[in-house]
Each structure stands twice: as structure tokens, then as C-alpha cells.
Tab-separated table of C-alpha atoms and ligand atoms in Angstrom:
chain	number	residue	atom	x	y	z
A	1	MET	CA	3.522	-10.055	-10.076
A	2	LYS	CA	5.290	-9.944	-13.578
A	3	THR	CA	7.358	-6.338	-14.331
A	4	LYS	CA	7.256	-5.048	-17.941
A	5	LEU	CA	9.941	-3.066	-18.821
A	6	GLY	CA	7.705	0.061	-19.817
A	7	LEU	CA	6.872	0.264	-16.084
A	8	LEU	CA	10.032	0.729	-14.857
A	9	VAL	CA	10.262	4.259	-16.819
A	10	LEU	CA	7.927	6.493	-14.408
A	11	PRO	CA	8.721	5.019	-11.037
A	12	LEU	CA	12.713	5.612	-11.976
A	13	VAL	CA	12.059	9.077	-12.374
A	14	ALA	CA	10.259	9.327	-8.984
A	15	LEU	CA	13.093	7.583	-7.706
A	16	SER	CA	15.312	9.881	-8.657
A	17	CYS	CA	12.738	13.186	-7.695
A	18	ALA	CA	13.049	11.698	-4.238
A	19	GLY	CA	16.427	12.353	-4.104
A	20	HIS	CA	17.356	10.847	-1.100
A	21	VAL	CA	16.945	7.104	-1.727
A	22	ALA	CA	20.103	5.402	-1.857
A	23	GLN	CA	20.154	1.840	-3.359
A	24	GLY	CA	22.628	-0.610	-2.940
A	25	PRO	CA	23.186	-3.752	-5.345
A	26	GLU	CA	24.126	-5.598	-2.570
A	27	LEU	CA	20.353	-5.594	-1.519
A	28	GLY	CA	18.871	-6.958	-4.247
A	29	PRO	CA	16.985	-6.096	-6.761
A	30	GLY	CA	13.690	-4.314	-6.164
A	31	PHE	CA	15.082	-3.340	-2.487
A	32	SER	CA	16.374	0.259	-1.594
A	33	LYS	CA	17.361	1.623	1.941
A	34	VAL	CA	15.742	4.963	2.597
A	35	LYS	CA	17.236	5.706	5.724
A	36	ASP	CA	19.838	3.885	7.914
A	37	GLY	CA	17.936	1.013	8.876
A	38	ILE	CA	14.549	1.613	6.936
A	39	TYR	CA	14.583	-0.845	4.023
A	40	VAL	CA	11.951	-0.918	1.253
A	41	PHE	CA	10.814	-3.624	-1.002
A	42	ALA	CA	9.104	-1.730	-3.813
A	43	PRO	CA	10.645	-2.570	-7.501
A	44	ASP	CA	7.544	-1.061	-9.841
A	45	GLN	CA	4.177	0.333	-9.648
A	46	THR	CA	2.567	-2.588	-9.341
A	47	THR	CA	4.467	-5.180	-7.387
A	48	THR	CA	3.089	-4.724	-3.586
A	49	THR	CA	5.670	-2.732	-1.369
A	50	CYS	CA	6.734	-4.354	1.596
A	51	SER	CA	9.386	-2.783	4.476
A	52	PHE	CA	11.305	-3.297	7.674
A	53	VAL	CA	12.954	-0.861	10.163
A	54	VAL	CA	15.494	-2.396	12.350
A	55	THR	CA	15.907	-1.079	15.843
A	56	GLU	CA	18.060	-2.156	18.741
A	57	ALA	CA	14.910	-4.135	20.164
A	58	GLY	CA	13.985	-5.992	17.209
A	59	VAL	CA	12.198	-5.593	13.622
A	60	LEU	CA	9.243	-4.015	12.689
A	61	MET	CA	7.976	-4.833	9.387
A	62	VAL	CA	5.101	-3.106	7.106
A	63	ASP	CA	2.973	-5.766	5.260
A	64	SER	CA	4.617	-9.009	4.070
A	65	CYS	CA	4.965	-8.442	0.531
A	66	ASN	CA	2.870	-10.058	-2.476
A	67	SER	CA	4.912	-13.459	-3.661
A	68	PRO	CA	6.230	-15.912	-0.910
A	69	LEU	CA	8.823	-15.484	-2.666
A	70	ASP	CA	9.471	-11.946	-2.345
A	71	ALA	CA	8.599	-12.397	1.475
A	72	ARG	CA	11.553	-14.722	1.625
A	73	ARG	CA	13.963	-12.457	0.086
A	74	MET	CA	12.953	-9.996	2.434
A	75	SER	CA	13.717	-12.153	5.532
A	76	ALA	CA	16.976	-13.330	3.651
A	77	LEU	CA	17.640	-9.509	3.885
A	78	ILE	CA	16.709	-9.034	7.269
A	79	ARG	CA	18.906	-11.897	8.699
A	80	LYS	CA	21.652	-10.300	6.633
A	81	VAL	CA	21.676	-6.610	8.241
A	82	THR	CA	20.178	-7.978	11.934
A	83	ASP	CA	20.386	-10.853	14.502
A	84	LYS	CA	17.361	-9.416	15.844
A	85	PRO	CA	13.720	-11.202	15.683
A	86	VAL	CA	10.722	-9.594	14.011
A	87	VAL	CA	8.376	-8.517	16.561
A	88	PHE	CA	5.610	-6.264	14.710
A	89	LEU	CA	4.107	-6.607	11.656
A	90	ILE	CA	1.435	-3.450	10.648
A	91	ASP	CA	-0.443	-4.622	7.900
A	92	THR	CA	-1.421	-1.123	6.050
A	93	GLU	CA	-4.716	-2.797	4.870
A	94	THR	CA	-6.559	-6.186	4.585
A	95	HIS	CA	-5.929	-7.278	1.047
A	96	SER	CA	-4.279	-10.147	0.419
A	97	ASP	CA	-1.470	-8.913	-1.778
A	98	HIS	CA	0.018	-7.320	1.611
A	99	THR	CA	-1.358	-9.791	4.187
A	100	ALA	CA	-1.210	-13.629	2.875
A	101	ASN	CA	2.759	-13.918	3.861
A	102	HIS	CA	2.240	-13.494	7.694
A	103	PHE	CA	2.999	-16.927	8.164
A	104	ILE	CA	6.798	-16.352	6.731
A	105	PHE	CA	7.194	-14.186	9.807
A	106	SER	CA	4.807	-15.023	12.574
A	107	PRO	CA	5.635	-16.685	14.550
A	108	PRO	CA	7.447	-14.908	16.304
A	109	ALA	CA	5.635	-11.409	14.499
A	110	THR	CA	2.982	-10.066	16.113
A	111	VAL	CA	0.547	-8.705	13.574
A	112	ILE	CA	-1.573	-5.311	14.058
A	113	ASN	CA	-4.027	-3.784	12.384
A	114	HIS	CA	-6.915	-1.600	13.172
A	115	GLU	CA	-10.251	-3.034	14.386
A	116	GLY	CA	-12.368	-4.543	11.719
A	117	ALA	CA	-8.915	-6.195	9.791
A	118	GLY	CA	-9.420	-9.526	10.809
A	119	ALA	CA	-13.177	-9.932	10.222
A	120	GLY	CA	-12.213	-8.118	6.557
A	121	MET	CA	-9.591	-10.630	5.601
A	122	LYS	CA	-11.736	-13.626	6.757
A	123	LYS	CA	-14.374	-12.144	4.298
A	124	GLU	CA	-11.909	-11.846	1.178
A	125	TYR	CA	-10.107	-14.896	1.792
A	126	ASN	CA	-9.679	-17.032	-1.241
A	127	PRO	CA	-8.580	-20.484	-0.355
A	128	LYS	CA	-7.581	-21.037	-3.990
A	129	ARG	CA	-5.110	-18.132	-4.100
A	130	ALA	CA	-1.940	-20.500	-2.705
A	131	ALA	CA	-3.003	-23.374	-5.200
A	132	THR	CA	-3.089	-20.989	-7.906
A	133	LEU	CA	0.034	-19.580	-6.972
A	134	ALA	CA	1.912	-23.051	-5.854
A	135	ALA	CA	1.095	-24.204	-9.718
A	136	GLN	CA	3.683	-21.306	-11.297
A	137	SER	CA	6.952	-23.178	-10.121
A	138	PRO	CA	8.274	-25.817	-8.011
A	139	GLU	CA	10.207	-22.900	-6.097
A	140	MET	CA	6.500	-20.853	-4.990
A	141	ARG	CA	5.008	-24.163	-4.335
A	142	GLU	CA	7.905	-24.701	-1.710
A	143	ALA	CA	7.939	-21.755	-0.157
A	144	LEU	CA	3.793	-21.726	0.203
A	145	LYS	CA	4.182	-25.170	2.250
A	146	GLU	CA	3.254	-23.711	5.564
A	147	GLU	CA	0.570	-21.287	4.060
A	148	LYS	CA	-2.335	-20.211	6.561
A	149	MET	CA	-4.151	-16.767	6.977
A	150	ILE	CA	-2.778	-14.923	9.904
A	151	PRO	CA	-5.113	-12.489	10.951
A	152	PRO	CA	-4.235	-9.471	13.113
A	153	HIS	CA	-3.256	-10.486	17.037
A	154	ILE	CA	-3.741	-6.658	17.990
A	155	GLU	CA	-6.773	-4.849	16.391
A	156	TYR	CA	-6.132	-1.062	17.814
A	157	LYS	CA	-8.723	1.840	17.611
A	158	ASP	CA	-8.220	4.943	15.555
A	159	ARG	CA	-4.833	5.449	16.847
A	160	MET	CA	-1.688	3.460	18.249
A	161	THR	CA	1.745	4.387	19.292
A	162	ILE	CA	4.407	1.891	19.693
A	163	ASN	CA	7.934	2.327	20.642
A	164	LEU	CA	10.380	-0.407	19.785
A	165	GLY	CA	13.836	0.456	21.159
A	166	GLU	CA	14.865	3.591	20.044
A	167	ARG	CA	12.149	3.922	17.569
A	168	THR	CA	8.877	5.045	17.709
A	169	PHE	CA	5.744	4.072	15.358
A	170	GLU	CA	2.282	6.271	15.324
A	171	LEU	CA	-0.301	3.639	13.501
A	172	ILE	CA	-2.899	6.262	12.515
A	173	TYR	CA	-6.663	4.961	10.825
A	174	LEU	CA	-8.092	6.376	7.650
A	175	LYS	CA	-11.348	5.864	7.438
A	176	ASN	CA	-12.505	4.118	3.534
A	177	VAL	CA	-9.509	4.683	1.975
A	178	HIS	CA	-8.898	1.458	0.381
A	179	SER	CA	-9.939	-1.820	2.045
A	180	PHE	CA	-12.053	-2.616	5.305
A	181	ALA	CA	-9.112	-1.239	7.543
A	182	ASP	CA	-6.407	0.798	6.271
A	183	THR	CA	-3.078	1.635	8.640
A	184	VAL	CA	-0.369	3.964	7.934
A	185	VAL	CA	2.549	3.883	9.452
A	186	TRP	CA	4.720	7.508	10.911
A	187	MET	CA	7.735	7.349	12.228
A	188	PRO	CA	7.757	11.221	13.655
A	189	LYS	CA	11.606	11.196	14.330
A	190	GLU	CA	13.073	9.938	10.955
A	191	ARG	CA	10.291	11.792	8.896
A	192	VAL	CA	9.184	8.439	7.164
A	193	LEU	CA	5.294	7.599	6.231
A	194	PHE	CA	4.232	3.985	5.268
A	195	ALA	CA	1.059	5.579	3.636
A	196	GLY	CA	-0.774	2.989	2.275
A	197	SER	CA	-2.727	2.266	-0.991
A	198	ALA	CA	-4.962	5.253	-0.454
A	199	ALA	CA	-2.179	7.168	-3.151
A	200	ASN	CA	0.528	4.621	-5.179
A	201	VAL	CA	2.256	6.110	-7.403
A	202	ARG	CA	0.676	7.603	-11.090
A	203	THR	CA	-1.834	4.461	-10.839
A	204	ILE	CA	-5.620	4.812	-11.347
A	205	LEU	CA	-6.740	2.752	-8.418
A	206	ASN	CA	-9.082	-0.369	-8.148
A	207	LEU	CA	-11.495	1.392	-5.865
A	208	ARG	CA	-13.868	-1.077	-3.996
A	209	PRO	CA	-17.465	-0.515	-2.952
A	210	THR	CA	-16.819	0.375	0.261
A	211	VAL	CA	-14.101	3.726	-0.495
A	212	VAL	CA	-15.708	7.290	-0.118
A	213	LEU	CA	-13.822	10.240	-2.086
A	214	PRO	CA	-14.009	12.671	0.410
A	215	ASP	CA	-13.003	10.644	3.256
A	216	VAL	CA	-9.738	9.430	0.884
A	217	LEU	CA	-9.261	13.498	0.416
A	218	ALA	CA	-9.100	13.605	4.177
A	219	GLY	CA	-6.864	11.230	4.475
A	220	TYR	CA	-4.092	12.836	2.100
A	221	LYS	CA	-4.883	15.988	4.320
A	222	VAL	CA	-4.067	14.070	7.384
A	223	MET	CA	-0.761	12.457	5.819
A	224	LYS	CA	0.316	15.939	4.385
A	225	SER	CA	0.000	17.602	7.797
A	226	LEU	CA	2.770	15.069	9.220
A	227	ASN	CA	4.902	16.559	6.739
A	228	PRO	CA	7.227	13.317	6.415
A	229	GLU	CA	10.076	13.707	4.033
A	230	VAL	CA	9.931	10.273	2.634
A	231	VAL	CA	6.253	8.219	1.505
A	232	ILE	CA	5.997	4.652	1.027
A	233	ALA	CA	3.144	3.778	-0.958
A	234	GLY	CA	1.303	0.545	-0.895
A	235	HIS	CA	2.555	0.192	-4.473
A	236	GLY	CA	5.160	2.001	-6.306
A	237	GLN	CA	8.661	3.033	-5.422
A	238	PRO	CA	9.734	5.414	-2.323
A	239	THR	CA	8.493	9.324	-3.152
A	240	THR	CA	7.338	12.350	-1.557
A	241	THR	CA	3.934	13.931	-0.483
A	242	ILE	CA	3.673	14.926	-4.779
A	243	ILE	CA	1.158	11.593	-4.747
A	244	PHE	CA	-0.956	12.935	-2.511
A	245	ASP	CA	-0.928	16.284	-4.603
A	246	GLU	CA	-1.484	14.059	-7.351
A	247	TYR	CA	-4.428	12.052	-6.229
A	248	GLU	CA	-6.009	15.170	-4.583
A	249	GLY	CA	-5.783	16.577	-8.260
A	250	PHE	CA	-7.062	13.189	-10.123
A	251	TYR	CA	-9.958	12.952	-7.667
A	252	ASN	CA	-11.287	16.730	-7.497
A	253	LEU	CA	-11.116	16.689	-11.301
A	254	LEU	CA	-13.397	13.531	-11.795
A	255	MET	CA	-15.591	14.822	-9.132
A	256	LYS	CA	-16.046	17.951	-10.690
A	257	ARG	CA	-16.585	16.346	-14.026
A	258	VAL	CA	-18.997	13.793	-13.090
A	259	GLY	CA	-20.851	16.323	-10.833
A	260	GLU	CA	-21.314	18.456	-13.910
A	261	MET	CA	-22.333	15.561	-16.377
A	262	ALA	CA	-25.088	14.625	-13.609
A	263	ALA	CA	-26.030	18.131	-13.395
A	264	GLN	CA	-26.564	17.643	-16.787
A	265	GLY	CA	-29.186	14.851	-16.519
A	266	LYS	CA	-26.708	11.813	-17.592
A	267	SER	CA	-27.219	8.433	-16.170
A	268	LEU	CA	-24.344	6.891	-14.623
A	269	ASP	CA	-23.851	4.755	-17.903
A	270	GLU	CA	-23.697	7.556	-19.720
A	271	VAL	CA	-21.115	9.206	-17.831
A	272	LYS	CA	-19.060	5.897	-17.970
A	273	LYS	CA	-18.990	6.274	-21.546
A	274	GLU	CA	-18.213	9.795	-22.087
A	275	LEU	CA	-15.906	11.124	-18.997
A	276	LYS	CA	-12.510	11.182	-20.279
A	277	MET	CA	-9.459	11.605	-18.162
A	278	PRO	CA	-6.823	12.443	-20.801
A	279	GLU	CA	-4.762	14.511	-18.065
A	280	TYR	CA	-4.187	11.442	-16.501
A	281	ALA	CA	-3.285	9.148	-19.881
A	282	ASN	CA	-0.171	8.231	-18.870
A	283	TRP	CA	-1.051	6.623	-15.226
A	284	GLN	CA	-1.375	2.790	-14.943
A	285	GLY	CA	-4.824	1.286	-14.671
A	286	GLN	CA	-6.762	3.308	-17.110
A	287	ASP	CA	-9.047	0.005	-17.147
A	288	ARG	CA	-10.034	1.269	-13.670
A	289	LEU	CA	-11.521	4.611	-14.750
A	290	GLY	CA	-15.131	2.946	-14.378
A	291	VAL	CA	-14.761	1.960	-10.933
A	292	ASN	CA	-13.361	5.536	-10.139
A	293	ILE	CA	-16.507	7.049	-11.906
A	294	ASP	CA	-18.957	4.961	-9.424
A	295	ALA	CA	-16.623	6.414	-6.386
A	296	ALA	CA	-17.008	9.716	-7.728
A	297	TRP	CA	-20.911	8.897	-8.587
A	298	LYS	CA	-21.465	8.304	-5.031
A	299	SER	CA	-19.953	11.460	-3.542
A	300	VAL	CA	-21.720	13.793	-5.851
A	301	LYS	CA	-24.807	12.437	-5.401
A	302	LYS	CA	-24.921	12.378	-2.240
B	1	ZN	ZN1	-5.336	-3.176	-1.943
């Protein structure tokens, strides 16, 4: 993923709002330490976030980064801060930008996501992805030599608790919020939530046909009820529950407008031509408004 300078402005604002995020130059660009032993790679709104948590019994990772080069940088940082192995790798979703680099960490890592994740990954698997990436640079080609898809070794149902060393991780399934299987990872003692991609940072999301907006809104309620101090989204820099409030505002307004236009007898095509969301003109991904209208249309037409 390329970073344009313009993209850096908003996430930096979010970062300073979060307040508690420490950033050390020794970690490398895009990396931050959000709490003791909790490291996040999240350089901007578009790049896939990946994270790791150090415990006395080993490392738990959340997602395996978008590029294999990012994954290698993460692996190097893990080696810098601990000599413990990566024991668990939790997937917050099935999409390849979060799951394609498991081969860099597993073995030894055991990969975990909700029931249906492996089937979802196989369904979406694009065998040409690695070759396309490899063509970018010799460095990329080299990093992809051992590339293969690694679906979850463990698929849980609804909830799962992992006690690793001194830390507890609660895996919570959110239904229909982004991909074929979406997991959020909650650390109750540290009050850190790895929230996946149901909300990112001020970006109109690419909603797939499986996404159900009322379920997304229910997911935000679940995540807010945990009362996290730090929220790590699937894309975008470390933030707070403010992102759930922002997306609630966006989807509620979108559904209201779509509902009103449908009640006036307008067709989906007419709604797509006429509906505007000027309040969110500064969000990334404006070209995805159409798929958001599709999702809103489905929920108001029910
Ligand atoms: Zn995704």
C-alpha cells in the first residue's frame, strides 16, 4: 500500500486525541507502543493494521499485515523486544490483507478465528495475488518465497478466552459486520480492544454483500459496552471508541436518507444518483458510497 502525504493528516489528529499513544523512533516507521508490551503497526488510514502483545509465555499477534515486507518488519521488531515465540495469531477477519502473511509466523503460531473463517478464506483466495505482489520488487519476491495460505487451525464459536502468561484475551465474534468471520480481541485488564474492520478511521468502507448494517450497529454497541481505553481498528492509527460513534452517525444518517427516498418511491438507482453525504466529505473512500447505499437499501427494504 502506498502512503500519500495527504492521508497522513487525519490519522495524526486521531493519534494526538488518543493521548496515551507513545511512539518511539526505535520502533520504526508506522509502529507504536500503545501500552506496555502492546505494539501496533498502523501507519495510516489505508494500510492494514497488525499488532502483537508480549506475555511471559510468548507472543500473541493480531492479523499478519498487508505486505510480507510489513510482516517481516513486524517479525524483526518482535525479535527485538522478546525472545519468546509467537504462540497465537488471531485473525480479525478473513480478507487477504489481514491473513495472507501467516506463513511468516506460522509455524510456530497457531492461527485462530471464528467458525467459517477457513471456508471463507478458501472461497476468496486469489492465487494470482502473490505473483502480482512479487512483480513489485526483488525484495518483495524474496519475501514471498514461502508464500502459502494458512487457514485457522482453531475455529471457535461465539466467544473464546485465551490465557497466555499473565494476560487474558477475550475473542468475541461479531456477526455480518465485515467479512465471512470477524473477531474482535479484548484485553480486559489493559482495556485495549482490537476492533477489526467494522469501523476504521474516517473512511467509507467497502461493504461486501454479506454485511448487514443493523448487525454492524449492534457490533458497535457490544464494543462500546466493553468500555475500552484504546481501540485498534483494522485500518487506521490507534484511537478510541469515538470511531464507533462516528460510524453510528454515518450509517444512521445514511439509512434515514435511503429510507426517506425509498418512501418517496425512488428506485435504488435513483437513490444512488441523488443521495449525498456532505457531512462526511472529508472521509476517505468516497467512491464506496454506492456499496454503502446498497447495504442501507437492504436494511430499510426489509
Ligand atoms: Zn477486510
